[in-house]
Amino acid sequence: MDAMECISSRRSIRKFTNQPITKEIVKKIVQASSYAPSWKNTQTVRYCLILDTAKKREIAQNCVMDFKLNQNTIENAPALVVLSSVTMRSGYEKDGSFSTDKGMHWQSFDAGISAQTFCLAAHDLGLGTVIMGIFDEKKISEVISLPHDQQISALIAIGWPVESPNIPKRKTVDELLQIIE
Ligand SMILES: Cc1cc2nc3c(=O)[nH]c(=O)nc-3n(C[C@H](O)[C@H](O)[C@H](O)COP(=O)(O)O)c2cc1C
């Protein structure tokens, strides 16, 4: 699949087969994600792969603010990735001050690029993913013993897709693009 096709045919997948996914395939995806750009090449994004069914169920039942869609997606997925970032690096100077007046903004920016790179790499290998933003950060941090110098940016459910959803309506290029010439 070429890059344009990979970008346009990726969809958020919330239903998966029972087939487990291997650590090896996730390592391959994380390897691809490591090529994502980041603030001054700080590479602050980390991935925690949860294959353990009991832990996954605990997150589904107690850590997604009772949001049914995410509960079902996580219960149904063979694996869940917690995407986190090491804090106080992206967008910061060495002395701990912010590099720009956008403050902490660049940490999330880096995490977003890595998340999409992860999802595209997974899609290229035939796996389905969905990025989830509705979760309880404090509770998940406890469940996975997240290091104190990290914050959670997103959850990504991953597995072999059993659905191929239509593309949710997109804005036109004319709505999105302003050209100054
Ligand atoms: C930052 C972010 C947070 C999201 N949070 C959720 C979520 O909590 N639950 C969910 O089912 N989908 C979530 N999504 C997926 C979006 O709903 C989805 O990307 C959008 O509807 C477009 O569909 P597509 O990904 O198939 O193109 C999230 C996506 C992003 C980028």
PDB file of C-alpha atoms and ligand atoms in Angstrom:
ATOM      1  CA  MET A   1       0.000   0.000   0.000  1.00  0.00           C
ATOM      2  CA  ASP A   2       1.454   3.410  -0.864  1.00  0.00           C
ATOM      3  CA  ALA A   3       1.486   6.286   1.622  1.00  0.00           C
ATOM      4  CA  MET A   4      -1.481   8.154   0.084  1.00  0.00           C
ATOM      5  CA  GLU A   5      -3.639   5.031   0.145  1.00  0.00           C
ATOM      6  CA  CYS A   6      -2.564   4.220   3.709  1.00  0.00           C
ATOM      7  CA  ILE A   7      -3.511   7.733   4.864  1.00  0.00           C
ATOM      8  CA  SER A   8      -6.877   7.837   3.104  1.00  0.00           C
ATOM      9  CA  SER A   9      -8.027   4.261   3.803  1.00  0.00           C
ATOM     10  CA  ARG A  10      -7.217   4.219   7.555  1.00  0.00           C
ATOM     11  CA  ARG A  11     -10.404   4.267   9.640  1.00  0.00           C
ATOM     12  CA  SER A  12     -10.982   4.125  13.365  1.00  0.00           C
ATOM     13  CA  ILE A  13     -11.728   0.464  14.149  1.00  0.00           C
ATOM     14  CA  ARG A  14     -13.729  -0.441  17.264  1.00  0.00           C
ATOM     15  CA  LYS A  15     -14.561  -4.101  16.549  1.00  0.00           C
ATOM     16  CA  PHE A  16     -11.930  -6.821  16.331  1.00  0.00           C
ATOM     17  CA  THR A  17     -11.645 -10.573  15.758  1.00  0.00           C
ATOM     18  CA  ASN A  18     -10.711 -12.852  18.665  1.00  0.00           C
ATOM     19  CA  GLN A  19      -7.293 -13.440  17.130  1.00  0.00           C
ATOM     20  CA  PRO A  20      -4.558 -12.258  19.509  1.00  0.00           C
ATOM     21  CA  ILE A  21      -1.834  -9.906  18.336  1.00  0.00           C
ATOM     22  CA  THR A  22       1.803 -10.657  18.981  1.00  0.00           C
ATOM     23  CA  LYS A  23       4.398  -8.574  20.792  1.00  0.00           C
ATOM     24  CA  GLU A  24       6.536  -8.861  17.651  1.00  0.00           C
ATOM     25  CA  ILE A  25       4.034  -7.075  15.418  1.00  0.00           C
ATOM     26  CA  VAL A  26       3.616  -4.262  17.966  1.00  0.00           C
ATOM     27  CA  LYS A  27       7.406  -3.927  18.155  1.00  0.00           C
ATOM     28  CA  LYS A  28       7.422  -3.515  14.381  1.00  0.00           C
ATOM     29  CA  ILE A  29       4.786  -0.768  14.651  1.00  0.00           C
ATOM     30  CA  VAL A  30       6.649   1.035  17.432  1.00  0.00           C
ATOM     31  CA  GLN A  31       9.824   0.794  15.334  1.00  0.00           C
ATOM     32  CA  ALA A  32       7.958   2.597  12.528  1.00  0.00           C
ATOM     33  CA  SER A  33       6.585   5.154  15.015  1.00  0.00           C
ATOM     34  CA  SER A  34      10.119   5.900  16.181  1.00  0.00           C
ATOM     35  CA  TYR A  35      10.644   7.670  12.843  1.00  0.00           C
ATOM     36  CA  ALA A  36       8.022  10.289  13.789  1.00  0.00           C
ATOM     37  CA  PRO A  37       9.380  13.819  14.111  1.00  0.00           C
ATOM     38  CA  SER A  38       9.541  15.371  17.582  1.00  0.00           C
ATOM     39  CA  TRP A  39      10.509  18.622  19.276  1.00  0.00           C
ATOM     40  CA  LYS A  40      14.325  18.923  18.909  1.00  0.00           C
ATOM     41  CA  ASN A  41      14.283  15.146  18.385  1.00  0.00           C
ATOM     42  CA  THR A  42      13.479  14.685  22.081  1.00  0.00           C
ATOM     43  CA  GLN A  43      11.441  11.497  21.366  1.00  0.00           C
ATOM     44  CA  THR A  44       9.423  11.746  24.562  1.00  0.00           C
ATOM     45  CA  VAL A  45       6.567   9.423  23.545  1.00  0.00           C
ATOM     46  CA  ARG A  46       6.328   5.997  25.224  1.00  0.00           C
ATOM     47  CA  TYR A  47       4.035   3.031  24.521  1.00  0.00           C
ATOM     48  CA  CYS A  48       2.698   0.577  27.104  1.00  0.00           C
ATOM     49  CA  LEU A  49       1.230  -2.532  25.461  1.00  0.00           C
ATOM     50  CA  ILE A  50      -1.419  -4.270  27.561  1.00  0.00           C
ATOM     51  CA  LEU A  51      -2.143  -7.842  26.493  1.00  0.00           C
ATOM     52  CA  ASP A  52      -3.294  -9.003  29.920  1.00  0.00           C
ATOM     53  CA  THR A  53      -7.063  -9.553  29.777  1.00  0.00           C
ATOM     54  CA  ALA A  54      -7.687  -8.763  33.448  1.00  0.00           C
ATOM     55  CA  LYS A  55      -5.799  -5.439  33.277  1.00  0.00           C
ATOM     56  CA  LYS A  56      -7.575  -4.537  30.056  1.00  0.00           C
ATOM     57  CA  ARG A  57     -10.935  -5.305  31.660  1.00  0.00           C
ATOM     58  CA  GLU A  58     -10.032  -3.221  34.703  1.00  0.00           C
ATOM     59  CA  ILE A  59      -9.285  -0.254  32.436  1.00  0.00           C
ATOM     60  CA  ALA A  60     -12.495  -0.782  30.452  1.00  0.00           C
ATOM     61  CA  GLN A  61     -14.643  -1.046  33.576  1.00  0.00           C
ATOM     62  CA  ASN A  62     -13.043   1.545  35.856  1.00  0.00           C
ATOM     63  CA  CYS A  63     -10.869   3.929  33.860  1.00  0.00           C
ATOM     64  CA  VAL A  64     -12.831   5.366  30.910  1.00  0.00           C
ATOM     65  CA  MET A  65     -15.289   7.549  32.801  1.00  0.00           C
ATOM     66  CA  ASP A  66     -18.075   5.002  32.155  1.00  0.00           C
ATOM     67  CA  PHE A  67     -18.049   5.928  28.442  1.00  0.00           C
ATOM     68  CA  LYS A  68     -19.791   2.869  26.987  1.00  0.00           C
ATOM     69  CA  LEU A  69     -18.238   3.060  23.505  1.00  0.00           C
ATOM     70  CA  ASN A  70     -14.705   2.986  24.888  1.00  0.00           C
ATOM     71  CA  GLN A  71     -15.616   0.296  27.431  1.00  0.00           C
ATOM     72  CA  ASN A  72     -16.867  -1.967  24.634  1.00  0.00           C
ATOM     73  CA  THR A  73     -13.943  -1.191  22.328  1.00  0.00           C
ATOM     74  CA  ILE A  74     -11.337  -1.996  24.999  1.00  0.00           C
ATOM     75  CA  GLU A  75     -13.106  -5.186  26.179  1.00  0.00           C
ATOM     76  CA  ASN A  76     -13.362  -6.322  22.566  1.00  0.00           C
ATOM     77  CA  ALA A  77      -9.796  -5.485  21.494  1.00  0.00           C
ATOM     78  CA  PRO A  78      -7.046  -8.104  21.952  1.00  0.00           C
ATOM     79  CA  ALA A  79      -4.665  -5.358  23.070  1.00  0.00           C
ATOM     80  CA  LEU A  80      -4.576  -1.818  24.368  1.00  0.00           C
ATOM     81  CA  VAL A  81      -1.739   0.663  24.052  1.00  0.00           C
ATOM     82  CA  VAL A  82      -1.334   3.483  26.553  1.00  0.00           C
ATOM     83  CA  LEU A  83       0.538   6.283  24.822  1.00  0.00           C
ATOM     84  CA  SER A  84       2.378   8.521  27.279  1.00  0.00           C
ATOM     85  CA  SER A  85       4.968  11.285  27.189  1.00  0.00           C
ATOM     86  CA  VAL A  86       7.957  12.049  29.363  1.00  0.00           C
ATOM     87  CA  THR A  87       7.157  15.501  30.772  1.00  0.00           C
ATOM     88  CA  MET A  88       9.135  18.759  30.766  1.00  0.00           C
ATOM     89  CA  ARG A  89      11.193  18.019  27.637  1.00  0.00           C
ATOM     90  CA  SER A  90       9.110  18.776  24.545  1.00  0.00           C
ATOM     91  CA  GLY A  91       8.859  22.556  24.222  1.00  0.00           C
ATOM     92  CA  TYR A  92      11.285  23.155  27.095  1.00  0.00           C
ATOM     93  CA  GLU A  93      14.777  24.577  27.359  1.00  0.00           C
ATOM     94  CA  LYS A  94      17.470  22.690  29.290  1.00  0.00           C
ATOM     95  CA  ASP A  95      16.993  25.058  32.271  1.00  0.00           C
ATOM     96  CA  GLY A  96      13.317  24.006  32.560  1.00  0.00           C
ATOM     97  CA  SER A  97      11.830  27.176  31.063  1.00  0.00           C
ATOM     98  CA  PHE A  98       9.423  27.074  28.130  1.00  0.00           C
ATOM     99  CA  SER A  99      11.012  27.634  24.706  1.00  0.00           C
ATOM    100  CA  THR A 100       7.916  29.387  23.308  1.00  0.00           C
ATOM    101  CA  ASP A 101       4.811  31.131  24.593  1.00  0.00           C
ATOM    102  CA  LYS A 102       2.823  27.989  23.702  1.00  0.00           C
ATOM    103  CA  GLY A 103       4.037  26.379  26.929  1.00  0.00           C
ATOM    104  CA  MET A 104       3.251  22.652  27.193  1.00  0.00           C
ATOM    105  CA  HIS A 105       1.535  22.555  23.817  1.00  0.00           C
ATOM    106  CA  TRP A 106       4.409  20.784  22.021  1.00  0.00           C
ATOM    107  CA  GLN A 107       4.241  17.691  24.240  1.00  0.00           C
ATOM    108  CA  SER A 108       0.740  16.891  22.973  1.00  0.00           C
ATOM    109  CA  PHE A 109       1.736  17.876  19.461  1.00  0.00           C
ATOM    110  CA  ASP A 110       4.528  15.272  19.471  1.00  0.00           C
ATOM    111  CA  ALA A 111       2.213  12.681  20.998  1.00  0.00           C
ATOM    112  CA  GLY A 112      -0.365  13.292  18.258  1.00  0.00           C
ATOM    113  CA  ILE A 113       2.182  12.810  15.489  1.00  0.00           C
ATOM    114  CA  SER A 114       3.406   9.590  17.097  1.00  0.00           C
ATOM    115  CA  ALA A 115      -0.135   8.324  17.604  1.00  0.00           C
ATOM    116  CA  GLN A 116      -1.019   8.822  13.952  1.00  0.00           C
ATOM    117  CA  THR A 117       2.281   7.297  12.813  1.00  0.00           C
ATOM    118  CA  PHE A 118       1.499   4.272  15.016  1.00  0.00           C
ATOM    119  CA  CYS A 119      -2.018   3.960  13.549  1.00  0.00           C
ATOM    120  CA  LEU A 120      -0.811   4.271   9.954  1.00  0.00           C
ATOM    121  CA  ALA A 121       1.923   1.678  10.473  1.00  0.00           C
ATOM    122  CA  ALA A 122      -0.616  -0.669  12.059  1.00  0.00           C
ATOM    123  CA  HIS A 123      -3.001  -0.128   9.152  1.00  0.00           C
ATOM    124  CA  ASP A 124      -0.247  -0.900   6.660  1.00  0.00           C
ATOM    125  CA  LEU A 125       0.202  -4.268   8.410  1.00  0.00           C
ATOM    126  CA  GLY A 126      -3.541  -4.977   8.240  1.00  0.00           C
ATOM    127  CA  LEU A 127      -4.319  -4.103  11.870  1.00  0.00           C
ATOM    128  CA  GLY A 128      -7.112  -1.803  13.021  1.00  0.00           C
ATOM    129  CA  THR A 129      -6.750   0.909  15.654  1.00  0.00           C
ATOM    130  CA  VAL A 130      -8.738   3.629  17.346  1.00  0.00           C
ATOM    131  CA  ILE A 131      -7.308   6.533  19.292  1.00  0.00           C
ATOM    132  CA  MET A 132      -9.317   7.221  22.471  1.00  0.00           C
ATOM    133  CA  GLY A 133      -9.246  10.468  24.412  1.00  0.00           C
ATOM    134  CA  ILE A 134     -11.963   9.736  26.957  1.00  0.00           C
ATOM    135  CA  PHE A 135     -10.229   8.119  29.940  1.00  0.00           C
ATOM    136  CA  ASP A 136      -9.295   8.772  33.551  1.00  0.00           C
ATOM    137  CA  GLU A 137      -5.574   9.528  33.535  1.00  0.00           C
ATOM    138  CA  LYS A 138      -5.057   9.127  37.284  1.00  0.00           C
ATOM    139  CA  LYS A 139      -6.704   5.718  37.433  1.00  0.00           C
ATOM    140  CA  ILE A 140      -4.879   4.322  34.384  1.00  0.00           C
ATOM    141  CA  SER A 141      -1.567   5.643  35.707  1.00  0.00           C
ATOM    142  CA  GLU A 142      -2.147   3.555  38.845  1.00  0.00           C
ATOM    143  CA  VAL A 143      -3.203   0.441  36.930  1.00  0.00           C
ATOM    144  CA  ILE A 144      -0.061   0.429  34.755  1.00  0.00           C
ATOM    145  CA  SER A 145       2.289   1.981  37.379  1.00  0.00           C
ATOM    146  CA  LEU A 146       3.147   4.819  35.010  1.00  0.00           C
ATOM    147  CA  PRO A 147       6.513   6.415  35.904  1.00  0.00           C
ATOM    148  CA  HIS A 148       5.996   9.737  37.743  1.00  0.00           C
ATOM    149  CA  ASP A 149       7.745  11.724  35.009  1.00  0.00           C
ATOM    150  CA  GLN A 150       5.185  10.680  32.370  1.00  0.00           C
ATOM    151  CA  GLN A 151       1.674  11.791  31.437  1.00  0.00           C
ATOM    152  CA  ILE A 152      -0.871   9.832  29.390  1.00  0.00           C
ATOM    153  CA  SER A 153      -1.786  11.382  26.033  1.00  0.00           C
ATOM    154  CA  ALA A 154      -4.140   8.772  24.576  1.00  0.00           C
ATOM    155  CA  LEU A 155      -5.251   5.171  24.551  1.00  0.00           C
ATOM    156  CA  ILE A 156      -5.074   3.145  21.328  1.00  0.00           C
ATOM    157  CA  ALA A 157      -7.035  -0.098  20.966  1.00  0.00           C
ATOM    158  CA  ILE A 158      -5.447  -2.433  18.424  1.00  0.00           C
ATOM    159  CA  GLY A 159      -6.379  -5.730  16.802  1.00  0.00           C
ATOM    160  CA  TRP A 160      -7.404  -7.470  13.627  1.00  0.00           C
ATOM    161  CA  PRO A 161     -10.401  -5.571  12.243  1.00  0.00           C
ATOM    162  CA  VAL A 162     -13.799  -7.188  11.843  1.00  0.00           C
ATOM    163  CA  GLU A 163     -15.500  -4.072  10.462  1.00  0.00           C
ATOM    164  CA  SER A 164     -14.729  -1.681   7.617  1.00  0.00           C
ATOM    165  CA  PRO A 165     -16.607   1.506   8.471  1.00  0.00           C
ATOM    166  CA  ASN A 166     -17.502   4.148   5.911  1.00  0.00           C
ATOM    167  CA  ILE A 167     -15.457   7.289   6.091  1.00  0.00           C
ATOM    168  CA  PRO A 168     -17.050   9.906   8.368  1.00  0.00           C
ATOM    169  CA  LYS A 169     -17.756  13.026   6.285  1.00  0.00           C
ATOM    170  CA  ARG A 170     -14.707  15.155   5.630  1.00  0.00           C
ATOM    171  CA  LYS A 171     -14.514  18.886   4.963  1.00  0.00           C
ATOM    172  CA  THR A 172     -13.565  19.862   1.427  1.00  0.00           C
ATOM    173  CA  VAL A 173     -10.107  21.111   0.539  1.00  0.00           C
ATOM    174  CA  ASP A 174     -11.633  24.530  -0.115  1.00  0.00           C
ATOM    175  CA  GLU A 175     -12.916  24.635   3.465  1.00  0.00           C
ATOM    176  CA  LEU A 176      -9.572  23.530   4.863  1.00  0.00           C
ATOM    177  CA  LEU A 177      -7.033  25.361   2.732  1.00  0.00           C
ATOM    178  CA  GLN A 178      -6.355  29.057   2.509  1.00  0.00           C
ATOM    179  CA  ILE A 179      -3.831  30.097  -0.095  1.00  0.00           C
ATOM    180  CA  ILE A 180      -2.006  33.366   0.160  1.00  0.00           C
ATOM    181  CA  GLU A 181      -0.309  34.254  -3.160  1.00  0.00           C
TER     182      GLU A 181
HETATM  183  C1  LIG B   1      -7.678  13.001  19.940  1.00  0.00           C
HETATM  184  C2  LIG B   1      -8.710  11.980  19.550  1.00  0.00           C
HETATM  185  C3  LIG B   1      -9.549  11.453  20.513  1.00  0.00           C
HETATM  186  C4  LIG B   1     -10.497  10.488  20.159  1.00  0.00           C
HETATM  187  N1  LIG B   1     -11.250   9.910  21.147  1.00  0.00           N
HETATM  188  C5  LIG B   1     -12.064   8.879  20.828  1.00  0.00           C
HETATM  189  C6  LIG B   1     -12.715   8.150  21.866  1.00  0.00           C
HETATM  190  O1  LIG B   1     -12.566   8.419  23.062  1.00  0.00           O
HETATM  191  N2  LIG B   1     -13.513   7.111  21.495  1.00  0.00           N
HETATM  192  C7  LIG B   1     -13.676   6.743  20.177  1.00  0.00           C
HETATM  193  O2  LIG B   1     -14.393   5.773  19.921  1.00  0.00           O
HETATM  194  N3  LIG B   1     -13.070   7.416  19.177  1.00  0.00           N
HETATM  195  C8  LIG B   1     -12.250   8.459  19.471  1.00  0.00           C
HETATM  196  N4  LIG B   1     -11.554   9.103  18.477  1.00  0.00           N
HETATM  197  C9  LIG B   1     -11.728   8.674  17.067  1.00  0.00           C
HETATM  198  C10 LIG B   1     -12.519   9.722  16.236  1.00  0.00           C
HETATM  199  O3  LIG B   1     -13.868   9.658  16.605  1.00  0.00           O
HETATM  200  C11 LIG B   1     -12.323   9.439  14.738  1.00  0.00           C
HETATM  201  O4  LIG B   1     -10.960   9.602  14.402  1.00  0.00           O
HETATM  202  C12 LIG B   1     -13.155  10.363  13.852  1.00  0.00           C
HETATM  203  O5  LIG B   1     -14.528  10.118  14.047  1.00  0.00           O
HETATM  204  C13 LIG B   1     -12.843  10.191  12.356  1.00  0.00           C
HETATM  205  O6  LIG B   1     -13.008   8.840  11.957  1.00  0.00           O
HETATM  206  P1  LIG B   1     -11.807   8.009  11.284  1.00  0.00           P
HETATM  207  O7  LIG B   1     -10.706   7.919  12.306  1.00  0.00           O
HETATM  208  O8  LIG B   1     -12.374   6.664  10.951  1.00  0.00           O
HETATM  209  O9  LIG B   1     -11.371   8.748  10.061  1.00  0.00           O
HETATM  210  C14 LIG B   1     -10.615  10.070  18.796  1.00  0.00           C
HETATM  211  C15 LIG B   1      -9.752  10.607  17.831  1.00  0.00           C
HETATM  212  C16 LIG B   1      -8.797  11.518  18.197  1.00  0.00           C
HETATM  213  C17 LIG B   1      -7.829  12.031  17.151  1.00  0.00           C
END
